mmCIF file of C-alpha atoms (C1' of nucleotides) and ligand atoms in Angstrom:
data_model
loop_
_atom_site.group_PDB
_atom_site.id
_atom_site.type_symbol
_atom_site.label_atom_id
_atom_site.label_comp_id
_atom_site.label_asym_id
_atom_site.label_seq_id
_atom_site.Cartn_x
_atom_site.Cartn_y
_atom_site.Cartn_z
ATOM 1 C CA UNK A 1 50.608 44.006 -71.842
ATOM 2 C CA UNK A 2 49.805 45.086 -75.427
ATOM 3 C CA UNK A 3 48.063 48.394 -76.036
ATOM 4 C CA UNK A 4 44.594 47.941 -77.581
ATOM 5 C CA UNK A 5 41.699 47.028 -75.240
ATOM 6 C CA UNK A 6 42.203 50.509 -73.816
ATOM 7 C CA UNK A 7 45.202 49.581 -71.684
ATOM 8 C CA UNK A 8 47.758 52.320 -72.026
ATOM 9 C CA UNK A 9 51.434 51.605 -71.582
ATOM 10 C CA UNK A 10 52.342 54.576 -69.460
ATOM 11 C CA UNK A 11 55.790 55.292 -68.161
ATOM 12 C CA UNK A 12 54.442 55.055 -64.591
ATOM 13 C CA UNK A 13 53.144 51.579 -65.295
ATOM 14 C CA UNK A 14 56.360 50.386 -66.929
ATOM 15 C CA UNK A 15 58.527 51.591 -64.066
ATOM 16 C CA UNK A 16 56.217 50.104 -61.423
ATOM 17 C CA UNK A 17 56.376 46.691 -63.104
ATOM 18 C CA UNK A 18 60.132 46.897 -63.640
ATOM 19 C CA UNK A 19 60.926 47.835 -60.066
ATOM 20 C CA UNK A 20 58.544 45.255 -58.612
ATOM 21 C CA UNK A 21 60.180 42.543 -60.719
ATOM 22 C CA UNK A 22 63.635 43.645 -59.622
ATOM 23 C CA UNK A 23 62.704 43.357 -55.952
ATOM 24 C CA UNK A 24 62.377 39.986 -54.288
ATOM 25 C CA UNK A 25 61.037 41.468 -51.074
ATOM 26 C CA UNK A 26 57.262 41.314 -51.691
ATOM 27 C CA UNK A 27 56.918 45.028 -50.983
ATOM 28 C CA UNK A 28 53.876 46.872 -49.716
ATOM 29 C CA UNK A 29 52.467 49.681 -51.872
ATOM 30 C CA UNK A 30 54.297 52.359 -49.935
ATOM 31 C CA UNK A 31 57.581 50.428 -49.959
ATOM 32 C CA UNK A 32 57.411 50.144 -53.745
ATOM 33 C CA UNK A 33 56.415 53.818 -53.916
ATOM 34 C CA UNK A 34 59.672 54.781 -52.204
ATOM 35 C CA UNK A 35 61.669 52.752 -54.731
ATOM 36 C CA UNK A 36 59.796 54.010 -57.795
ATOM 37 C CA UNK A 37 60.089 57.598 -56.580
ATOM 38 C CA UNK A 38 63.834 57.505 -57.191
ATOM 39 C CA UNK A 39 63.162 57.201 -60.931
ATOM 40 C CA UNK A 40 59.900 59.183 -61.016
ATOM 41 C CA UNK A 41 60.044 61.807 -58.271
ATOM 42 C CA UNK A 42 56.637 63.274 -59.223
ATOM 43 C CA UNK A 43 54.660 60.007 -59.049
ATOM 44 C CA UNK A 44 51.915 59.861 -56.424
ATOM 45 C CA UNK A 45 51.236 57.093 -53.916
ATOM 46 C CA UNK A 46 47.712 56.784 -55.301
ATOM 47 C CA UNK A 47 49.118 55.936 -58.724
ATOM 48 C CA UNK A 48 51.173 53.125 -57.220
ATOM 49 C CA UNK A 49 48.114 51.756 -55.407
ATOM 50 C CA UNK A 50 45.927 52.060 -58.496
ATOM 51 C CA UNK A 51 48.428 50.369 -60.779
ATOM 52 C CA UNK A 52 49.275 47.535 -58.391
ATOM 53 C CA UNK A 53 45.579 46.717 -58.086
ATOM 54 C CA UNK A 54 45.086 47.122 -61.833
ATOM 55 C CA UNK A 55 48.053 44.931 -62.780
ATOM 56 C CA UNK A 56 47.079 42.244 -60.270
ATOM 57 C CA UNK A 57 43.586 42.213 -61.764
ATOM 58 C CA UNK A 58 45.111 41.674 -65.217
ATOM 59 C CA UNK A 59 47.294 38.837 -63.913
ATOM 60 C CA UNK A 60 50.504 40.737 -64.706
ATOM 61 C CA UNK A 61 51.623 40.721 -61.079
ATOM 62 C CA UNK A 62 50.421 38.912 -57.928
ATOM 63 C CA UNK A 63 48.745 40.361 -54.884
ATOM 64 C CA UNK A 64 49.514 38.483 -51.673
ATOM 65 C CA UNK A 65 46.523 38.752 -49.393
ATOM 66 C CA UNK A 66 48.149 37.132 -46.444
ATOM 67 C CA UNK A 67 47.733 38.169 -42.824
ATOM 68 C CA UNK A 68 49.028 41.477 -41.564
ATOM 69 C CA UNK A 69 47.790 45.019 -41.937
ATOM 70 C CA UNK A 70 49.174 45.806 -45.394
ATOM 71 C CA UNK A 71 48.783 44.121 -48.740
ATOM 72 C CA UNK A 72 51.964 42.909 -50.416
ATOM 73 C CA UNK A 73 52.806 42.421 -54.065
ATOM 74 C CA UNK A 74 54.959 39.977 -56.030
ATOM 75 C CA UNK A 75 56.335 40.320 -59.546
ATOM 76 C CA UNK A 76 56.972 36.570 -59.759
ATOM 77 C CA UNK A 77 54.017 34.790 -61.355
ATOM 78 C CA UNK A 78 55.410 31.272 -60.907
ATOM 79 C CA UNK A 79 53.410 29.241 -58.420
ATOM 80 C CA UNK A 80 55.303 29.291 -55.161
ATOM 81 C CA UNK A 81 54.662 29.676 -51.452
ATOM 82 C CA UNK A 82 55.826 32.269 -48.977
ATOM 83 C CA UNK A 83 57.271 32.381 -45.516
ATOM 84 C CA UNK A 84 56.810 35.295 -43.166
ATOM 85 C CA UNK A 85 58.906 36.115 -40.143
ATOM 86 C CA UNK A 86 56.800 36.724 -37.035
ATOM 87 C CA UNK A 87 59.402 39.146 -35.722
ATOM 88 C CA UNK A 88 60.208 41.478 -38.615
ATOM 89 C CA UNK A 89 57.281 40.700 -40.958
ATOM 90 C CA UNK A 90 59.562 40.073 -43.934
ATOM 91 C CA UNK A 91 58.244 37.659 -46.504
ATOM 92 C CA UNK A 92 60.497 35.292 -48.426
ATOM 93 C CA UNK A 93 59.840 32.744 -51.154
ATOM 94 C CA UNK A 94 59.902 29.056 -50.335
ATOM 95 C CA UNK A 95 61.903 26.885 -52.729
ATOM 96 C CA UNK A 96 59.583 25.316 -55.289
ATOM 97 C CA UNK A 97 58.580 21.714 -54.689
ATOM 98 C CA UNK A 98 58.666 21.930 -50.923
ATOM 99 C CA UNK A 99 56.084 19.548 -49.558
ATOM 100 C CA UNK A 100 53.483 20.934 -47.186
ATOM 101 C CA UNK A 101 53.831 18.076 -44.751
ATOM 102 C CA UNK A 102 57.006 16.881 -42.993
ATOM 103 C CA UNK A 103 58.897 19.919 -44.238
ATOM 104 C CA UNK A 104 59.769 21.962 -41.171
ATOM 105 C CA UNK A 105 63.257 20.472 -41.070
ATOM 106 C CA UNK A 106 63.674 20.849 -44.799
ATOM 107 C CA UNK A 107 62.640 24.506 -44.604
ATOM 108 C CA UNK A 108 64.980 25.130 -41.707
ATOM 109 C CA UNK A 109 67.899 23.678 -43.674
ATOM 110 C CA UNK A 110 67.038 25.528 -46.876
ATOM 111 C CA UNK A 111 66.134 28.932 -45.516
ATOM 112 C CA UNK A 112 67.197 29.115 -41.898
ATOM 113 C CA UNK A 113 63.602 29.743 -40.860
ATOM 114 C CA UNK A 114 62.401 28.110 -37.672
ATOM 115 C CA UNK A 115 58.809 27.089 -38.351
ATOM 116 C CA UNK A 116 56.302 28.203 -35.755
ATOM 117 C CA UNK A 117 53.053 27.712 -37.584
ATOM 118 C CA UNK A 118 51.665 26.517 -40.909
ATOM 119 C CA UNK A 119 48.546 27.977 -42.423
ATOM 120 C CA UNK A 120 46.586 26.438 -45.230
ATOM 121 C CA UNK A 121 43.732 28.268 -46.837
ATOM 122 C CA UNK A 122 41.484 26.973 -49.575
ATOM 123 C CA UNK A 123 39.631 29.485 -51.692
ATOM 124 C CA UNK A 124 36.614 28.525 -53.698
ATOM 125 C CA UNK A 125 32.930 29.062 -54.261
ATOM 126 C CA UNK A 126 30.447 27.873 -51.662
ATOM 127 C CA UNK A 127 27.366 25.816 -52.556
ATOM 128 C CA UNK A 128 25.016 28.784 -52.122
ATOM 129 C CA UNK A 129 26.993 30.959 -54.503
ATOM 130 C CA UNK A 130 27.424 28.134 -56.981
ATOM 131 C CA UNK A 131 23.655 27.730 -57.058
ATOM 132 C CA UNK A 132 23.104 31.452 -57.437
ATOM 133 C CA UNK A 133 25.636 31.568 -60.274
ATOM 134 C CA UNK A 134 23.982 28.666 -62.099
ATOM 135 C CA UNK A 135 20.622 30.413 -61.796
ATOM 136 C CA UNK A 136 21.984 33.520 -63.466
ATOM 137 C CA UNK A 137 22.423 31.524 -66.654
ATOM 138 C CA UNK A 138 24.945 32.263 -69.440
ATOM 139 C CA UNK A 139 25.519 35.592 -71.172
ATOM 140 C CA UNK A 140 27.840 36.748 -68.451
ATOM 141 C CA UNK A 141 30.643 39.208 -69.194
ATOM 142 C CA UNK A 142 34.045 38.575 -67.692
ATOM 143 C CA UNK A 143 33.957 41.947 -65.987
ATOM 144 C CA UNK A 144 31.867 41.921 -62.823
ATOM 145 C CA UNK A 145 31.432 44.786 -60.420
ATOM 146 C CA UNK A 146 31.231 43.152 -57.008
ATOM 147 C CA UNK A 147 30.317 46.385 -55.176
ATOM 148 C CA UNK B 1 40.143 31.672 -17.541
ATOM 149 C CA UNK B 2 40.636 31.748 -13.754
ATOM 150 C CA UNK B 3 40.819 35.049 -11.908
ATOM 151 C CA UNK B 4 44.261 35.650 -10.338
ATOM 152 C CA UNK B 5 47.047 36.936 -12.621
ATOM 153 C CA UNK B 6 44.983 40.120 -12.862
ATOM 154 C CA UNK B 7 42.519 38.733 -15.395
ATOM 155 C CA UNK B 8 39.043 39.791 -14.388
ATOM 156 C CA UNK B 9 36.036 37.723 -15.318
ATOM 157 C CA UNK B 10 33.735 40.494 -16.445
ATOM 158 C CA UNK B 11 30.248 39.961 -17.772
ATOM 159 C CA UNK B 12 31.313 41.557 -21.074
ATOM 160 C CA UNK B 13 34.063 38.998 -21.441
ATOM 161 C CA UNK B 14 31.854 36.040 -20.584
ATOM 162 C CA UNK B 15 29.179 37.032 -23.092
ATOM 163 C CA UNK B 16 31.727 37.697 -25.856
ATOM 164 C CA UNK B 17 33.223 34.226 -25.403
ATOM 165 C CA UNK B 18 29.823 32.546 -25.160
ATOM 166 C CA UNK B 19 28.438 34.157 -28.291
ATOM 167 C CA UNK B 20 31.603 33.560 -30.286
ATOM 168 C CA UNK B 21 31.525 29.870 -29.347
ATOM 169 C CA UNK B 22 27.863 29.617 -30.314
ATOM 170 C CA UNK B 23 28.563 31.009 -33.782
ATOM 171 C CA UNK B 24 30.252 28.894 -36.423
ATOM 172 C CA UNK B 25 30.550 31.784 -38.862
ATOM 173 C CA UNK B 26 34.022 33.133 -37.995
ATOM 174 C CA UNK B 27 32.611 36.625 -37.402
ATOM 175 C CA UNK B 28 34.400 39.930 -37.717
ATOM 176 C CA UNK B 29 34.551 42.172 -34.638
ATOM 177 C CA UNK B 30 31.577 44.237 -35.761
ATOM 178 C CA UNK B 31 29.525 41.152 -36.654
ATOM 179 C CA UNK B 32 30.077 39.741 -33.166
ATOM 180 C CA UNK B 33 29.334 43.177 -31.720
ATOM 181 C CA UNK B 34 25.875 43.102 -33.301
ATOM 182 C CA UNK B 35 25.194 39.691 -31.767
ATOM 183 C CA UNK B 36 26.518 40.551 -28.305
ATOM 184 C CA UNK B 37 24.558 43.811 -28.307
ATOM 185 C CA UNK B 38 21.308 41.866 -28.099
ATOM 186 C CA UNK B 39 22.321 40.678 -24.618
ATOM 187 C CA UNK B 40 24.351 43.730 -23.589
ATOM 188 C CA UNK B 41 22.843 46.773 -25.324
ATOM 189 C CA UNK B 42 25.281 49.192 -23.632
ATOM 190 C CA UNK B 43 28.503 47.408 -24.702
ATOM 191 C CA UNK B 44 30.839 49.387 -26.947
ATOM 192 C CA UNK B 45 32.495 48.216 -30.157
ATOM 193 C CA UNK B 46 35.871 49.056 -28.645
ATOM 194 C CA UNK B 47 35.242 46.581 -25.837
ATOM 195 C CA UNK B 48 34.558 43.834 -28.362
ATOM 196 C CA UNK B 49 37.756 44.651 -30.243
ATOM 197 C CA UNK B 50 39.801 44.874 -27.051
ATOM 198 C CA UNK B 51 38.492 41.582 -25.679
ATOM 199 C CA UNK B 52 38.841 39.650 -28.925
ATOM 200 C CA UNK B 53 42.469 40.720 -29.145
ATOM 201 C CA UNK B 54 42.997 40.022 -25.444
ATOM 202 C CA UNK B 55 41.407 36.565 -25.546
ATOM 203 C CA UNK B 56 43.298 35.619 -28.708
ATOM 204 C CA UNK B 57 46.525 36.633 -26.978
ATOM 205 C CA UNK B 58 45.652 34.367 -24.047
ATOM 206 C CA UNK B 59 44.877 31.487 -26.410
ATOM 207 C CA UNK B 60 41.234 31.361 -25.322
ATOM 208 C CA UNK B 61 39.984 32.063 -28.843
ATOM 209 C CA UNK B 62 41.634 32.138 -32.281
ATOM 210 C CA UNK B 63 42.269 35.107 -34.542
ATOM 211 C CA UNK B 64 42.175 34.263 -38.244
ATOM 212 C CA UNK B 65 44.536 36.595 -40.060
ATOM 213 C CA UNK B 66 43.605 35.473 -43.488
ATOM 214 C CA UNK B 67 43.233 37.687 -46.524
ATOM 215 C CA UNK B 68 40.506 40.287 -46.733
ATOM 216 C CA UNK B 69 40.065 43.660 -45.116
ATOM 217 C CA UNK B 70 38.746 42.563 -41.728
ATOM 218 C CA UNK B 71 40.093 40.229 -39.107
ATOM 219 C CA UNK B 72 37.929 37.247 -38.208
ATOM 220 C CA UNK B 73 37.664 35.272 -35.002
ATOM 221 C CA UNK B 74 36.983 31.634 -34.146
ATOM 222 C CA UNK B 75 35.859 30.132 -30.829
ATOM 223 C CA UNK B 76 36.990 26.657 -31.917
ATOM 224 C CA UNK B 77 40.537 25.972 -30.723
ATOM 225 C CA UNK B 78 40.853 22.577 -32.420
ATOM 226 C CA UNK B 79 43.393 22.611 -35.233
ATOM 227 C CA UNK B 80 41.473 22.890 -38.453
ATOM 228 C CA UNK B 81 41.603 24.713 -41.770
ATOM 229 C CA UNK B 82 39.211 27.161 -43.366
ATOM 230 C CA UNK B 83 37.623 27.725 -46.712
ATOM 231 C CA UNK B 84 36.517 31.114 -47.933
ATOM 232 C CA UNK B 85 34.070 31.816 -50.715
ATOM 233 C CA UNK B 86 35.425 34.302 -53.257
ATOM 234 C CA UNK B 87 31.915 35.551 -53.944
ATOM 235 C CA UNK B 88 30.356 36.177 -50.533
ATOM 236 C CA UNK B 89 33.473 36.112 -48.322
ATOM 237 C CA UNK B 90 31.956 33.590 -45.912
ATOM 238 C CA UNK B 91 34.412 31.350 -44.149
ATOM 239 C CA UNK B 92 33.630 27.734 -43.300
ATOM 240 C CA UNK B 93 35.586 25.031 -41.493
ATOM 241 C CA UNK B 94 37.170 22.220 -43.465
ATOM 242 C CA UNK B 95 36.595 18.718 -42.085
ATOM 243 C CA UNK B 96 39.567 17.649 -39.974
ATOM 244 C CA UNK B 97 42.084 15.341 -41.615
ATOM 245 C CA UNK B 98 41.597 16.672 -45.116
ATOM 246 C CA UNK B 99 44.864 16.304 -46.971
ATOM 247 C CA UNK B 100 46.381 19.410 -48.529
ATOM 248 C CA UNK B 101 47.175 17.700 -51.774
ATOM 249 C CA UNK B 102 44.792 15.818 -54.072
ATOM 250 C CA UNK B 103 41.835 17.051 -52.088
ATOM 251 C CA UNK B 104 39.886 19.347 -54.381
ATOM 252 C CA UNK B 105 37.454 16.549 -55.252
ATOM 253 C CA UNK B 106 37.229 15.463 -51.656
ATOM 254 C CA UNK B 107 36.442 19.030 -50.544
ATOM 255 C CA UNK B 108 33.865 19.428 -53.276
ATOM 256 C CA UNK B 109 32.105 16.259 -52.133
ATOM 257 C CA UNK B 110 32.268 17.120 -48.450
ATOM 258 C CA UNK B 111 31.403 20.793 -48.536
ATOM 259 C CA UNK B 112 30.088 21.636 -51.982
ATOM 260 C CA UNK B 113 32.885 24.162 -52.459
ATOM 261 C CA UNK B 114 34.447 24.368 -55.891
ATOM 262 C CA UNK B 115 38.155 24.959 -55.300
ATOM 263 C CA UNK B 116 39.670 27.863 -57.179
ATOM 264 C CA UNK B 117 42.927 28.315 -55.338
ATOM 265 C CA UNK B 118 44.960 26.862 -52.485
ATOM 266 C CA UNK B 119 47.169 29.015 -50.326
ATOM 267 C CA UNK B 120 49.822 27.721 -47.992
ATOM 268 C CA UNK B 121 51.657 30.044 -45.664
ATOM 269 C CA UNK B 122 54.471 29.101 -43.340
ATOM 270 C CA UNK B 123 55.154 31.339 -40.388
ATOM 271 C CA UNK B 124 58.434 31.274 -38.578
ATOM 272 C CA UNK B 125 61.488 33.217 -37.576
ATOM 273 C CA UNK B 126 64.025 34.207 -40.222
ATOM 274 C CA UNK B 127 67.760 33.628 -39.798
ATOM 275 C CA UNK B 128 68.452 37.304 -39.072
ATOM 276 C CA UNK B 129 65.895 37.439 -36.273
ATOM 277 C CA UNK B 130 67.000 34.098 -34.877
ATOM 278 C CA UNK B 131 70.521 35.467 -34.631
ATOM 279 C CA UNK B 132 69.344 38.684 -33.045
ATOM 280 C CA UNK B 133 67.278 36.709 -30.534
ATOM 281 C CA UNK B 134 70.217 34.492 -29.606
ATOM 282 C CA UNK B 135 72.361 37.591 -29.084
ATOM 283 C CA UNK B 136 69.888 39.026 -26.607
ATOM 284 C CA UNK B 137 70.651 36.162 -24.268
ATOM 285 C CA UNK B 138 68.352 34.793 -21.551
ATOM 286 C CA UNK B 139 66.515 36.811 -18.900
ATOM 287 C CA UNK B 140 63.710 37.644 -21.278
ATOM 288 C CA UNK B 141 60.176 38.305 -20.007
ATOM 289 C CA UNK B 142 57.303 36.739 -21.875
ATOM 290 C CA UNK B 143 55.757 40.137 -22.412
ATOM 291 C CA UNK B 144 57.355 42.060 -25.260
ATOM 292 C CA UNK B 145 56.229 45.398 -26.602
ATOM 293 C CA UNK B 146 56.903 45.212 -30.319
ATOM 294 C CA UNK B 147 56.031 48.882 -30.978
ATOM 295 C "C1'" DA C 1 33.024 47.293 3.402
ATOM 296 C "C1'" DT C 2 37.271 49.184 1.400
ATOM 297 C "C1'" DA C 3 41.220 49.935 -1.433
ATOM 298 C "C1'" DA C 4 43.641 49.010 -5.569
ATOM 299 C "C1'" DT C 5 43.357 48.831 -10.180
ATOM 300 C "C1'" DA C 6 41.596 46.226 -14.382
ATOM 301 C "C1'" DA C 7 38.036 47.036 -17.570
ATOM 302 C "C1'" DT C 8 34.785 49.941 -19.842
ATOM 303 C "C1'" DA C 9 32.191 53.690 -22.645
ATOM 304 C "C1'" DG C 10 32.608 57.274 -25.391
ATOM 305 C "C1'" DT C 11 35.305 59.568 -28.311
ATOM 306 C "C1'" DA C 12 39.411 60.982 -30.880
ATOM 307 C "C1'" DA C 13 43.215 59.530 -33.562
ATOM 308 C "C1'" DT C 14 45.591 56.591 -36.712
ATOM 309 C "C1'" DG C 15 46.916 54.221 -40.861
ATOM 310 C "C1'" DA C 16 45.968 51.902 -45.041
ATOM 311 C "C1'" DT C 17 43.318 52.254 -48.857
ATOM 312 C "C1'" DT C 18 39.907 54.235 -52.006
ATOM 313 C "C1'" DA C 19 37.290 58.010 -54.188
ATOM 314 C "C1'" DC C 20 37.043 62.400 -56.435
ATOM 315 C "C1'" DT C 21 38.227 65.829 -59.992
ATOM 316 C "C1'" DA C 22 40.685 68.971 -62.765
ATOM 317 C "C1'" DT C 23 44.611 68.261 -65.634
ATOM 318 C "C1'" DT C 24 47.872 65.593 -68.456
ATOM 319 C "C1'" DA C 25 49.337 62.393 -71.751
ATOM 320 C "C1'" DA C 26 48.871 57.977 -74.710
ATOM 321 C "C1'" DC C 27 47.613 56.627 -78.981
ATOM 322 C "C1'" DA C 28 44.359 55.729 -82.997
ATOM 323 C "C1'" DA C 29 42.994 58.064 -86.829
ATOM 324 C "C1'" DA C 30 43.385 61.611 -90.102
ATOM 325 C "C1'" DT D 1 52.845 65.035 -87.777
ATOM 326 C "C1'" DT D 2 48.768 66.926 -85.880
ATOM 327 C "C1'" DT D 3 44.461 66.156 -83.573
ATOM 328 C "C1'" DG D 4 40.598 64.257 -80.832
ATOM 329 C "C1'" DT D 5 39.291 61.020 -77.564
ATOM 330 C "C1'" DT D 6 39.613 59.477 -73.212
ATOM 331 C "C1'" DA D 7 42.572 56.599 -70.013
ATOM 332 C "C1'" DA D 8 45.690 57.791 -66.541
ATOM 333 C "C1'" DT D 9 47.550 60.887 -63.190
ATOM 334 C "C1'" DA D 10 48.469 64.242 -59.111
ATOM 335 C "C1'" DG D 11 46.758 66.127 -55.349
ATOM 336 C "C1'" DT D 12 43.578 65.900 -52.049
ATOM 337 C "C1'" DA D 13 39.543 64.411 -49.434
ATOM 338 C "C1'" DA D 14 36.986 60.681 -47.711
ATOM 339 C "C1'" DT D 15 36.385 56.059 -45.929
ATOM 340 C "C1'" DC D 16 36.913 52.103 -43.136
ATOM 341 C "C1'" DA D 17 38.846 49.113 -39.745
ATOM 342 C "C1'" DT D 18 41.318 49.378 -35.843
ATOM 343 C "C1'" DT D 19 43.765 51.465 -31.899
ATOM 344 C "C1'" DA D 20 44.600 55.016 -28.396
ATOM 345 C "C1'" DC D 21 43.040 58.021 -24.800
ATOM 346 C "C1'" DT D 22 40.732 59.193 -20.433
ATOM 347 C "C1'" DA D 23 37.356 59.838 -16.993
ATOM 348 C "C1'" DT D 24 34.370 56.590 -14.853
ATOM 349 C "C1'" DT D 25 32.805 52.010 -13.360
ATOM 350 C "C1'" DA D 26 33.152 47.467 -11.573
ATOM 351 C "C1'" DT D 27 35.849 43.372 -10.033
ATOM 352 C "C1'" DT D 28 38.498 41.197 -6.783
ATOM 353 C "C1'" DA D 29 41.793 40.618 -2.670
ATOM 354 C "C1'" DT D 30 41.940 41.993 1.816
HETATM 355 MN MN1 MN E 1 57.090 35.372 -53.960
HETATM 356 MN MN1 MN E 2 37.005 27.522 -37.760
HETATM 357 ZN ZN1 ZN E 3 62.876 38.393 -39.271
HETATM 358 ZN ZN1 ZN E 4 29.442 32.181 -51.098
#
DNA sequence: ATAATAATAGTAATGATTACTATTAACAAA
DNA sequence: TTTGTTAATAGTAATCATTACTATTATTAT
């Protein structure tokens, strides 16, 4: 979060990070916008979107791309899992160290959540793309435009 | 998939199910639309969307609400996990019985995927909603309009 | 065959997100 | 401290996936 490398430490950016870190609710962009607006009444929703995406790309915050129609964001960089209520859509943190298997009872006792479903997703690079990458050879900047 | 209970066995519906089950690519609605269109050139995209949602609600197919901008669908009802390539967005099945932990090497050997990230999501009902549900008492139809 | 109504096609609307552009402001250098 | 460069922003338009609407069609029970 230093200046240099053309990253400017704007007041917008500082407030967005601060308010996201204060919240433990994994807000959507528009939810965080409503909070930030209390300190910066002239900020635009687009600025919140742009900065959340920017900061997630820099690894300063996390973007949760879980199911549902809206993206959610998390100021907590520690590795941890989430639990979502199927009724009200709220997302809570799971206590660290919770095992994936045989943990429904443990989760119920720790959080009060009744487990309905578990979802495990692995994210990686498929054989075809690995081959294509290898063929491209070295000399490969870190910044890639995927569009 | 019987008639009765007001579910009509239309040709649209039959073809959508058949083509989804033939594919192992976890298609989006528009991808399946392009496939189904070869057999039913007059079908509309809305019909594909409506039926995919309808059939998922009936448990006849699965809706994958994983990250990404588009929903994906799966004709395979067996419990299994998925792996998504961060480069080309394709989604493949993981072999059944793969353990969640200590499995990166195993997945690499079985599928050729290089694991970058694992994501575990638990879905359940939070304490507040459980309480609210209990308060509503019995006499509760299965059909609930959440809007 | 007929009546009741579920399903459809075509289109409009919605909602989240992204793109565009003139203006503003951060900051490195003087 | 002032200045020049240009990243960031506000306001708005556009995009994209999905859902809603409605007149018409087609399925099923009788
Ligand atoms: Mn979290
Ligand atoms: Mn599958
Ligand atoms: Zn809840
Ligand atoms: Zn790939």
